[in-house]
Short mmCIF file of C-alpha atoms in Angstrom, two decimals:
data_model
loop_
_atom_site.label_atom_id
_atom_site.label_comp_id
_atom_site.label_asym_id
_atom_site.label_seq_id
_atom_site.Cartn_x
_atom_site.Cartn_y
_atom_site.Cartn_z
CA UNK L 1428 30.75 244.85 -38.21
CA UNK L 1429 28.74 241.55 -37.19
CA UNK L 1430 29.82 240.00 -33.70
CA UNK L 1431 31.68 236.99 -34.44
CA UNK L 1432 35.13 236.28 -32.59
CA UNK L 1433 37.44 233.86 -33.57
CA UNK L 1434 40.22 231.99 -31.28
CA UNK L 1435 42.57 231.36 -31.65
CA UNK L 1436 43.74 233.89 -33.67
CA UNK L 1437 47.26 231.93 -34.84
CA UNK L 1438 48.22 228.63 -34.37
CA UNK L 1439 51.18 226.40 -35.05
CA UNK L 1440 50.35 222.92 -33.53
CA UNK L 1441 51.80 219.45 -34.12
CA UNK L 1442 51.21 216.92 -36.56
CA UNK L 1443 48.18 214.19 -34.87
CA UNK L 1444 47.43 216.39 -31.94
CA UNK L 1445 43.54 217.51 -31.42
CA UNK L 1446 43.36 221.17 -32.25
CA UNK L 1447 40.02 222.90 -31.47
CA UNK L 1448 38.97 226.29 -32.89
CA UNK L 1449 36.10 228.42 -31.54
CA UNK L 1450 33.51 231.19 -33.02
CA UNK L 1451 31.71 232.94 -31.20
CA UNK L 1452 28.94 235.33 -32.48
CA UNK L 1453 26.91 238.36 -29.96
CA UNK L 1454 24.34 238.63 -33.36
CA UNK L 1455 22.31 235.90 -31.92
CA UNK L 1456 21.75 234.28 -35.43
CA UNK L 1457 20.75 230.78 -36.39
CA UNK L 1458 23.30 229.58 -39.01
CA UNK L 1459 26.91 229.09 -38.03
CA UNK L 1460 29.39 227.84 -40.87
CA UNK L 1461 33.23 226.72 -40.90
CA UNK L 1462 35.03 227.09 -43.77
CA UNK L 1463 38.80 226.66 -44.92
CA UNK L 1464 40.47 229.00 -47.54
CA UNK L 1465 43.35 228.16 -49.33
CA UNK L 1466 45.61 229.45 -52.37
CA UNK L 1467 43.93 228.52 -56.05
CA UNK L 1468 40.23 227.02 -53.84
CA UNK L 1469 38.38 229.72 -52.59
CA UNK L 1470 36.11 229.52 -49.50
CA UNK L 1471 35.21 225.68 -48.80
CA UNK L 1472 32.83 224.60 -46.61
CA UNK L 1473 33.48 222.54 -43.71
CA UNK L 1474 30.67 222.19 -41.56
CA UNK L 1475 27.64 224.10 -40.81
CA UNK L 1476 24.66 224.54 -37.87
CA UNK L 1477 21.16 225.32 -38.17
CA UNK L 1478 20.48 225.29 -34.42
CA UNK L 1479 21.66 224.50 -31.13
CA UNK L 1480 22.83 220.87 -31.29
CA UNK L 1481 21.86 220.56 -35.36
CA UNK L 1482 25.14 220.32 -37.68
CA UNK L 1483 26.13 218.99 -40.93
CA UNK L 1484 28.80 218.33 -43.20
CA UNK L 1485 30.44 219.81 -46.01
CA UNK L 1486 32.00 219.65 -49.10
CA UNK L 1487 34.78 219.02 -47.06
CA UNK L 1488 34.23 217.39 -43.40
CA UNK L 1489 37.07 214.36 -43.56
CA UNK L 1490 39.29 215.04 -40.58
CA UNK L 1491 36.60 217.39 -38.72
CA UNK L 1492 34.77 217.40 -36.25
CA UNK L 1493 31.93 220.25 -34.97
CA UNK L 1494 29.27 220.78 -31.65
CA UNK L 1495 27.14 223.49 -31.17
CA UNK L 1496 25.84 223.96 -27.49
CA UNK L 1497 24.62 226.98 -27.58
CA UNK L 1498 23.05 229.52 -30.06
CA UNK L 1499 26.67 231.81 -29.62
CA UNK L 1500 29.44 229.31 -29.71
CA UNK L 1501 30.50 226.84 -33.00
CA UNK L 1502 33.39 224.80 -31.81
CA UNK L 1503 35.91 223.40 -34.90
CA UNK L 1504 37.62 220.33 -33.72
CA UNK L 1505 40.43 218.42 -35.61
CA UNK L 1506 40.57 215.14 -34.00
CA UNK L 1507 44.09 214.69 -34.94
CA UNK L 1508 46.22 217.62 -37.19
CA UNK L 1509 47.58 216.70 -40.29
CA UNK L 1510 49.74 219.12 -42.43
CA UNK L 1511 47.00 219.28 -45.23
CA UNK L 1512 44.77 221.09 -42.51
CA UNK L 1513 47.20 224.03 -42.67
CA UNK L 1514 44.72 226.54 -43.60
CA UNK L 1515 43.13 229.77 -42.70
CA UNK L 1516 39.55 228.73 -41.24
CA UNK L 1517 36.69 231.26 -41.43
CA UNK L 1518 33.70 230.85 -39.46
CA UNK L 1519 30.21 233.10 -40.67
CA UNK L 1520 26.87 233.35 -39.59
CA UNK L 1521 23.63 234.14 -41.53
CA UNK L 1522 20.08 235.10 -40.22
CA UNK L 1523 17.62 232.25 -40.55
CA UNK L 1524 14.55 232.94 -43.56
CA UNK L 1525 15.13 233.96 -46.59
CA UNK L 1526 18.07 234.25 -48.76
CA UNK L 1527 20.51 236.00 -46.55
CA UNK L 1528 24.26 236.61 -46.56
CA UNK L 1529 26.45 235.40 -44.75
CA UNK L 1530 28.90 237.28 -42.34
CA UNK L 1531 32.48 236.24 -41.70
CA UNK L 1532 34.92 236.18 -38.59
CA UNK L 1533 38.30 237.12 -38.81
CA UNK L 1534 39.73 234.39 -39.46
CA UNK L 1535 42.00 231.56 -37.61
CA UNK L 1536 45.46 230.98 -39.15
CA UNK L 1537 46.33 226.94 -37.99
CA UNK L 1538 49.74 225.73 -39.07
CA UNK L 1539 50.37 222.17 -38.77
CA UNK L 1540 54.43 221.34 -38.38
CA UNK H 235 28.01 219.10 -58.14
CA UNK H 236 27.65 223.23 -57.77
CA UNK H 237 30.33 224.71 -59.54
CA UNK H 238 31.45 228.39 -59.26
CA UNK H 239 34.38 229.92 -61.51
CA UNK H 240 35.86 233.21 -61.74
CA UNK H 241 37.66 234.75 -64.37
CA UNK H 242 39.95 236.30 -64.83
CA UNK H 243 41.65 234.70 -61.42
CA UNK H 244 44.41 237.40 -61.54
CA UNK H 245 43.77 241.43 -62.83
CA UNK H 246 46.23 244.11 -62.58
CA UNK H 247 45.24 247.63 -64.20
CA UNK H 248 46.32 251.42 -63.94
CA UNK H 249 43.89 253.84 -61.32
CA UNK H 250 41.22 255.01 -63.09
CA UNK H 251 40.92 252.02 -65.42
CA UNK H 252 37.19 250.34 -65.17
CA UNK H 253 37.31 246.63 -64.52
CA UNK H 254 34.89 243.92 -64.98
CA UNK H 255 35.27 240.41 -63.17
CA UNK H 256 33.08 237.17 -64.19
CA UNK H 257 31.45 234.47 -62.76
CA UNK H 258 29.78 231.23 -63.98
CA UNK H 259 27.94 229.15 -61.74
CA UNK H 260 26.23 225.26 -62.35
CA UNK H 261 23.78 225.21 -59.98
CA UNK H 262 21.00 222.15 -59.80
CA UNK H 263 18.34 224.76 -58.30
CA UNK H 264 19.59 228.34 -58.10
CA UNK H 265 18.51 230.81 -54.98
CA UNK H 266 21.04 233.54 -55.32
CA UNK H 267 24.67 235.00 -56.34
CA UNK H 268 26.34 236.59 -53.77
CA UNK H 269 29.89 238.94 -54.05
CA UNK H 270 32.46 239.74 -51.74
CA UNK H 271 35.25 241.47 -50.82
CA UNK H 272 38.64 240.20 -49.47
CA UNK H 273 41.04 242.41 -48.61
CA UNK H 274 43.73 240.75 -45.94
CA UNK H 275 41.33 239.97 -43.85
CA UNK H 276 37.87 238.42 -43.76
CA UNK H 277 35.30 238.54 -46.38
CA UNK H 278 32.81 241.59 -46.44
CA UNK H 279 29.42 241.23 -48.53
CA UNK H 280 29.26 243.18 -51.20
CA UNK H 281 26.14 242.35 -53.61
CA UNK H 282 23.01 239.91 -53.26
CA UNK H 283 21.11 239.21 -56.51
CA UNK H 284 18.57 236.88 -57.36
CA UNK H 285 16.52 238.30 -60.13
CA UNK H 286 18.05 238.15 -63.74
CA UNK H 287 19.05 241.38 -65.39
CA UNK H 288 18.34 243.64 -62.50
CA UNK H 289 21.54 245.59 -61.96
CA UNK H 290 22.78 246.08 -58.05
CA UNK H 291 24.93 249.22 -57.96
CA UNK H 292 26.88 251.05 -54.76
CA UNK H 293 28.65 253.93 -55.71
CA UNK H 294 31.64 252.64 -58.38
CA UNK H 295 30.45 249.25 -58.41
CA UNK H 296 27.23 247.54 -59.90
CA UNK H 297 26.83 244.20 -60.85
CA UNK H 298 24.02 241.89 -62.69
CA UNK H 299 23.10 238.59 -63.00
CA UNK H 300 21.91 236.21 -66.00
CA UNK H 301 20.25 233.43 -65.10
CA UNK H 302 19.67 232.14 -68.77
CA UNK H 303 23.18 232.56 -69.18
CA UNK H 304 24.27 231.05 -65.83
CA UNK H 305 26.54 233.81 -64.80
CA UNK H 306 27.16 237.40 -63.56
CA UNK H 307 29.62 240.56 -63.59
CA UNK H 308 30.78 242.93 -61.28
CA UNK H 309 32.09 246.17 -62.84
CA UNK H 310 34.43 248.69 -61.01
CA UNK H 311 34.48 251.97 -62.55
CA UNK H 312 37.44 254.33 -62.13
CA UNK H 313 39.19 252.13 -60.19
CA UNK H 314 41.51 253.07 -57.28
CA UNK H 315 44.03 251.42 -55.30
CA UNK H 316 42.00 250.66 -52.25
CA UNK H 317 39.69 248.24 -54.45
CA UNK H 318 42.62 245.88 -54.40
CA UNK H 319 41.58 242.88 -53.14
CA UNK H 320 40.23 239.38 -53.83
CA UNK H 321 36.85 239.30 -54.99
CA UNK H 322 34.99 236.49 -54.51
CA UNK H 323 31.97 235.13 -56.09
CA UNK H 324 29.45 232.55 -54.42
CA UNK H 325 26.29 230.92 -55.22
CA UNK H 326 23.54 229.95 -52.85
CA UNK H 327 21.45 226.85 -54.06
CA UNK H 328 17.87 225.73 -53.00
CA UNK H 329 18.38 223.18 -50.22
CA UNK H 330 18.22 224.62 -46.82
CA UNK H 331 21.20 226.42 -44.46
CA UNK H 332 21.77 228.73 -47.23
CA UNK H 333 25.10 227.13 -47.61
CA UNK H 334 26.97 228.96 -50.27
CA UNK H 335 29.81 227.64 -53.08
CA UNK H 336 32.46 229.73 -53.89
CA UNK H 337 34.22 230.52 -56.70
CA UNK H 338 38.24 230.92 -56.59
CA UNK H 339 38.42 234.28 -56.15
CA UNK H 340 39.87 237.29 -58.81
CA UNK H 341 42.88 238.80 -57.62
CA UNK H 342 42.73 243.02 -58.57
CA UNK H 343 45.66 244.73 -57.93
CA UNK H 344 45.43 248.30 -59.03
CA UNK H 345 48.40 250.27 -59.65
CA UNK H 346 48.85 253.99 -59.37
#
């Protein structure tokens, strides 16, 4: 299995408190993504880094927030939790070149009460 | 926008049965079709194709991609209760970051 970590793994949080997810690969690739999965939508991206320091959004960035400091870390940040961000976020990482797939973390279950 | 849909988005069959789960993509400029496998946990890669009509196979499952057609198939032959899962279908276009769009996923549950 590829290195990536995920933590939390569970979270139940309040509605409008700042939440921040981490994923943390040892594979020492380029691309980091976020993405949110939820019943009847598939995998959606959130946000995504092609280097240290160098993100961009998604198909679905409203309410989220990302930094990338280093090649092994991808922080997730909800600025303020809303119930609609109840989700289970993935995070995955690719090789840079190339068409390449991508490989996913376990997963972070966030529950917003 | 990329589009990717699955069909069916819900498949239950006997063991032994062989399955076969689509996937149509719009894509402005296509780079490649990917598959994967959910079980309850995170997604594992299954397939990578980007040439039309060259089938992919790995043991009971092969799929193959048509690129005039805009879509591919993944086939499970003699099907047994560990292949269910969600199987999800994604789409990598030209553009950088090989971001990927994903389909909504077909739900196989396999009975014995």
């Amino acid at each position: 299995d590829a290195g990536i970590t995920q933590s939390p793994r569970h979270k139940v949080t309040e509605t409008g408190t700042p939440v921040t997810l981490r994923c943390h690969q040892t594979e020492n690739h380029r691309y980091m993504y976020w993405y949110r999965q939820d019943p009847g939508h598939g995998l959606r991206l959130i946000h995504y880094s092609y280097g240290v320091k160098d993100t961009d959004k998604g198909e679905v960035s409203d309410g989220y927030s990302v930094s990338r400091s280093k090649t092994e870390d991808f922080l997730l940040t909800l600025e303020s939790a809303t119930s609609s961000q109840t989700s289970v976020y993935f995070c995955a990482i690719s090789e840079s070149g190339g068409s390449n797939e991508q490989y996913f973390g376990p997963g972070t279950r966030l529950t917003v009460t | 926008e990329d589009k990717v849909v699955q069909s069916p988005l819900s498949l239950v069959v006997h063991e032994g049965d062989t399955v076969t789960l689509n996937c149509s993509y719009e894509v402005t400029n296509f780079r490649s079709l990917l598959w994967y496998k959910q079980e309850k946990k995170a997604p594992t890669f299954l397939f990578m194709l980007t040439s039309s009509g060259i089938e992919k196979k790995s043991g009971r499952l092969s799929s193959i991609l048509d690129k005039k057609e805009l879509f591919s198939i993944l086939n499970i032959t003699a099907t047994q209760t560990g292949d269910s899962a969600v199987y999800l279908c994604a789409v990598e276009p030209v553009g950088g970051a090989q971001k990927l769009v994903f389909g909504q996923g077909t739900r196989l549950t396999i009975n014995p």
